[in-house]
Amino acid sequence: AAGVIQSPRHLIKEKRETATLKCYPIPRHDTVYWYQQGPGQDPQFLISFYEKMQSDKGSIPDRFSAQQFSDYHSELNMSSLELGDSALYFCASSPRRTTGAGAGYTFGSGTRLTVV
Amino acid sequence: AQSVTQLDSQVPVFEEAPVELRCNYSSSVSVYLFWYVQYPNQGLQLLLKYLSGSTLVESINGFEAEFNKSQTSFHLRKPSVHISDTAEYFCAVHPQGGSEKLVFGKGTKLTVNP
């Protein structure tokens, strides 16, 4: 079965550079979520999109922005990168409209961002 | 708002021993409960979930968790662990209705020793 695809798997950037992370949800999943997991930390919710509109916002820095496109894939754009942005960034998708809340989502394998 | 407390940050056990990973939550509304497992350098995999119905839920690899509403707990258990169960385990919740953003506990690192 198709899973949530994230690219790239690994990314190394220098401070003050920009980065774009991509997420391709499971087909027919209409909702995408982004989480950030720092080293040794629990995942923290950043932002979510439902039917291409932002549906919820968490602890996402102003330097970050995200969007969901017509094909439901999502991109997380990160600017003015700081050392503290080094983390594992997860995307997850769910079939919220068809299945309803509580179905549980499927996570991608994550993008490991290292800022040097 | 919701919060999740995983009481043990690390749990070392010997192979074939039973294990319990504790999870308590706080919420002013009803929640759905989840356990995720994260193997080293990998993503999050759903282990099991409680949505409604029977308070005891089981996974395909021998784990089970019991929802206890009065104690606001969702402890994870396995009667006999394997070396391959070594991983980080996260308990998570999100409210029924409204936002589906997951609130995670800090995680419990289970280490199974031979």
PDB file of C-alpha atoms in Angstrom, chain B:
ATOM      1  CA  ALA B   1      -6.051  21.711  26.028  1.00  0.00           C
ATOM      2  CA  GLN B   2      -4.668  18.241  26.428  1.00  0.00           C
ATOM      3  CA  SER B   3      -1.504  16.940  28.043  1.00  0.00           C
ATOM      4  CA  VAL B   4       0.077  13.510  28.186  1.00  0.00           C
ATOM      5  CA  THR B   5       2.392  12.185  30.862  1.00  0.00           C
ATOM      6  CA  GLN B   6       4.561   9.155  30.346  1.00  0.00           C
ATOM      7  CA  LEU B   7       5.868   8.404  33.781  1.00  0.00           C
ATOM      8  CA  ASP B   8       8.965   6.462  32.772  1.00  0.00           C
ATOM      9  CA  SER B   9      11.515   7.916  30.397  1.00  0.00           C
ATOM     10  CA  GLN B  10      13.458   4.644  30.216  1.00  0.00           C
ATOM     11  CA  VAL B  11      12.424   1.066  30.869  1.00  0.00           C
ATOM     12  CA  PRO B  12      15.088  -1.669  30.699  1.00  0.00           C
ATOM     13  CA  VAL B  13      13.841  -5.260  30.767  1.00  0.00           C
ATOM     14  CA  PHE B  14      15.147  -8.710  29.977  1.00  0.00           C
ATOM     15  CA  GLU B  15      13.925 -10.669  26.991  1.00  0.00           C
ATOM     16  CA  GLU B  16      10.717 -12.658  27.617  1.00  0.00           C
ATOM     17  CA  ALA B  17       9.862 -10.553  30.673  1.00  0.00           C
ATOM     18  CA  PRO B  18       6.533  -8.683  30.865  1.00  0.00           C
ATOM     19  CA  VAL B  19       6.513  -4.921  30.485  1.00  0.00           C
ATOM     20  CA  GLU B  20       4.133  -2.051  31.178  1.00  0.00           C
ATOM     21  CA  LEU B  21       4.647   1.447  29.802  1.00  0.00           C
ATOM     22  CA  ARG B  22       2.523   3.948  31.643  1.00  0.00           C
ATOM     23  CA  CYS B  23       0.550   6.799  30.113  1.00  0.00           C
ATOM     24  CA  ASN B  24      -1.776   9.261  31.785  1.00  0.00           C
ATOM     25  CA  TYR B  25      -3.563  12.100  30.087  1.00  0.00           C
ATOM     26  CA  SER B  26      -5.419  15.251  31.020  1.00  0.00           C
ATOM     27  CA  SER B  27      -8.242  16.729  28.981  1.00  0.00           C
ATOM     28  CA  SER B  28     -11.438  18.685  29.548  1.00  0.00           C
ATOM     29  CA  VAL B  29     -13.089  16.863  26.637  1.00  0.00           C
ATOM     30  CA  SER B  30     -13.217  13.258  25.485  1.00  0.00           C
ATOM     31  CA  VAL B  31     -10.186  12.135  23.554  1.00  0.00           C
ATOM     32  CA  TYR B  32      -8.962   9.446  21.226  1.00  0.00           C
ATOM     33  CA  LEU B  33      -5.814   7.685  22.442  1.00  0.00           C
ATOM     34  CA  PHE B  34      -2.897   6.279  20.515  1.00  0.00           C
ATOM     35  CA  TRP B  35       0.397   4.509  21.023  1.00  0.00           C
ATOM     36  CA  TYR B  36       3.122   5.045  18.437  1.00  0.00           C
ATOM     37  CA  VAL B  37       6.445   3.225  18.204  1.00  0.00           C
ATOM     38  CA  GLN B  38       9.621   4.724  16.800  1.00  0.00           C
ATOM     39  CA  TYR B  39      12.542   2.440  16.004  1.00  0.00           C
ATOM     40  CA  PRO B  40      16.013   4.005  15.889  1.00  0.00           C
ATOM     41  CA  ASN B  41      16.388   6.464  13.010  1.00  0.00           C
ATOM     42  CA  GLN B  42      12.914   5.701  11.726  1.00  0.00           C
ATOM     43  CA  GLY B  43       9.507   7.340  11.590  1.00  0.00           C
ATOM     44  CA  LEU B  44       6.473   6.944  13.814  1.00  0.00           C
ATOM     45  CA  GLN B  45       4.375   3.821  13.397  1.00  0.00           C
ATOM     46  CA  LEU B  46       0.902   3.458  14.849  1.00  0.00           C
ATOM     47  CA  LEU B  47       0.896   0.585  17.324  1.00  0.00           C
ATOM     48  CA  LEU B  48      -2.700   0.702  18.500  1.00  0.00           C
ATOM     49  CA  LYS B  49      -5.515   3.136  19.177  1.00  0.00           C
ATOM     50  CA  TYR B  50      -8.638   3.533  21.271  1.00  0.00           C
ATOM     51  CA  LEU B  51     -11.573   5.280  19.635  1.00  0.00           C
ATOM     52  CA  SER B  52     -14.602   3.733  21.334  1.00  0.00           C
ATOM     53  CA  GLY B  53     -16.079   0.423  22.395  1.00  0.00           C
ATOM     54  CA  SER B  54     -14.042  -2.178  24.250  1.00  0.00           C
ATOM     55  CA  THR B  55     -11.560  -0.530  26.539  1.00  0.00           C
ATOM     56  CA  LEU B  56      -8.931  -3.174  25.791  1.00  0.00           C
ATOM     57  CA  VAL B  57      -7.233  -2.816  22.429  1.00  0.00           C
ATOM     58  CA  GLU B  58      -4.616  -5.098  20.961  1.00  0.00           C
ATOM     59  CA  SER B  59      -1.935  -4.833  18.318  1.00  0.00           C
ATOM     60  CA  ILE B  60      -0.855  -7.531  15.906  1.00  0.00           C
ATOM     61  CA  ASN B  61       2.517  -7.991  17.597  1.00  0.00           C
ATOM     62  CA  GLY B  62       1.308  -8.837  21.091  1.00  0.00           C
ATOM     63  CA  PHE B  63       0.973  -5.412  22.689  1.00  0.00           C
ATOM     64  CA  GLU B  64      -2.255  -4.360  24.358  1.00  0.00           C
ATOM     65  CA  ALA B  65      -3.474  -1.199  26.038  1.00  0.00           C
ATOM     66  CA  GLU B  66      -6.421  -0.575  28.298  1.00  0.00           C
ATOM     67  CA  PHE B  67      -8.319   2.682  28.450  1.00  0.00           C
ATOM     68  CA  ASN B  68      -9.302   3.595  31.989  1.00  0.00           C
ATOM     69  CA  LYS B  69     -11.501   6.653  31.974  1.00  0.00           C
ATOM     70  CA  SER B  70     -11.686   7.089  35.734  1.00  0.00           C
ATOM     71  CA  GLN B  71      -7.901   7.031  36.037  1.00  0.00           C
ATOM     72  CA  THR B  72      -7.377   8.824  32.718  1.00  0.00           C
ATOM     73  CA  SER B  73      -4.821   6.221  31.770  1.00  0.00           C
ATOM     74  CA  PHE B  74      -3.908   4.215  28.687  1.00  0.00           C
ATOM     75  CA  HIS B  75      -1.075   1.933  29.786  1.00  0.00           C
ATOM     76  CA  LEU B  76       0.674  -0.277  27.246  1.00  0.00           C
ATOM     77  CA  ARG B  77       1.527  -3.872  28.141  1.00  0.00           C
ATOM     78  CA  LYS B  78       3.166  -6.913  26.652  1.00  0.00           C
ATOM     79  CA  PRO B  79       3.404 -10.227  28.505  1.00  0.00           C
ATOM     80  CA  SER B  80       6.701 -11.274  26.936  1.00  0.00           C
ATOM     81  CA  VAL B  81       9.026  -8.878  25.112  1.00  0.00           C
ATOM     82  CA  HIS B  82      11.568  -9.581  22.386  1.00  0.00           C
ATOM     83  CA  ILE B  83      14.862  -7.924  21.561  1.00  0.00           C
ATOM     84  CA  SER B  84      13.144  -6.476  18.490  1.00  0.00           C
ATOM     85  CA  ASP B  85      10.733  -4.512  20.706  1.00  0.00           C
ATOM     86  CA  THR B  86      13.572  -2.166  21.644  1.00  0.00           C
ATOM     87  CA  ALA B  87      12.329   1.253  20.557  1.00  0.00           C
ATOM     88  CA  GLU B  88      10.861   4.538  21.750  1.00  0.00           C
ATOM     89  CA  TYR B  89       7.156   4.429  22.537  1.00  0.00           C
ATOM     90  CA  PHE B  90       4.980   7.527  22.443  1.00  0.00           C
ATOM     91  CA  CYS B  91       1.511   7.877  23.898  1.00  0.00           C
ATOM     92  CA  ALA B  92      -0.632  10.499  22.164  1.00  0.00           C
ATOM     93  CA  VAL B  93      -4.138  11.953  22.279  1.00  0.00           C
ATOM     94  CA  HIS B  94      -6.334  14.247  20.309  1.00  0.00           C
ATOM     95  CA  PRO B  95      -9.795  15.542  21.190  1.00  0.00           C
ATOM     96  CA  GLN B  96     -12.915  13.980  19.751  1.00  0.00           C
ATOM     97  CA  GLY B  97     -14.282  16.490  17.273  1.00  0.00           C
ATOM     98  CA  GLY B  98     -12.446  19.593  16.187  1.00  0.00           C
ATOM     99  CA  SER B  99      -8.687  19.620  15.817  1.00  0.00           C
ATOM    100  CA  GLU B 100      -6.907  16.364  15.080  1.00  0.00           C
ATOM    101  CA  LYS B 101      -3.512  17.615  16.168  1.00  0.00           C
ATOM    102  CA  LEU B 102      -1.832  14.982  18.267  1.00  0.00           C
ATOM    103  CA  VAL B 103      -0.410  15.842  21.658  1.00  0.00           C
ATOM    104  CA  PHE B 104       2.417  13.470  22.496  1.00  0.00           C
ATOM    105  CA  GLY B 105       3.955  12.380  25.735  1.00  0.00           C
ATOM    106  CA  LYS B 106       7.715  12.692  26.184  1.00  0.00           C
ATOM    107  CA  GLY B 107       8.208   9.065  25.192  1.00  0.00           C
ATOM    108  CA  THR B 108       9.468   5.943  26.940  1.00  0.00           C
ATOM    109  CA  LYS B 109      12.590   4.256  25.688  1.00  0.00           C
ATOM    110  CA  LEU B 110      12.158   0.507  26.022  1.00  0.00           C
ATOM    111  CA  THR B 111      15.396  -1.463  25.977  1.00  0.00           C
ATOM    112  CA  VAL B 112      15.134  -5.232  25.872  1.00  0.00           C
ATOM    113  CA  ASN B 113      18.294  -6.993  26.964  1.00  0.00           C
ATOM    114  CA  PRO B 114      19.228 -10.622  26.263  1.00  0.00           C
TER     115      PRO B 114
END
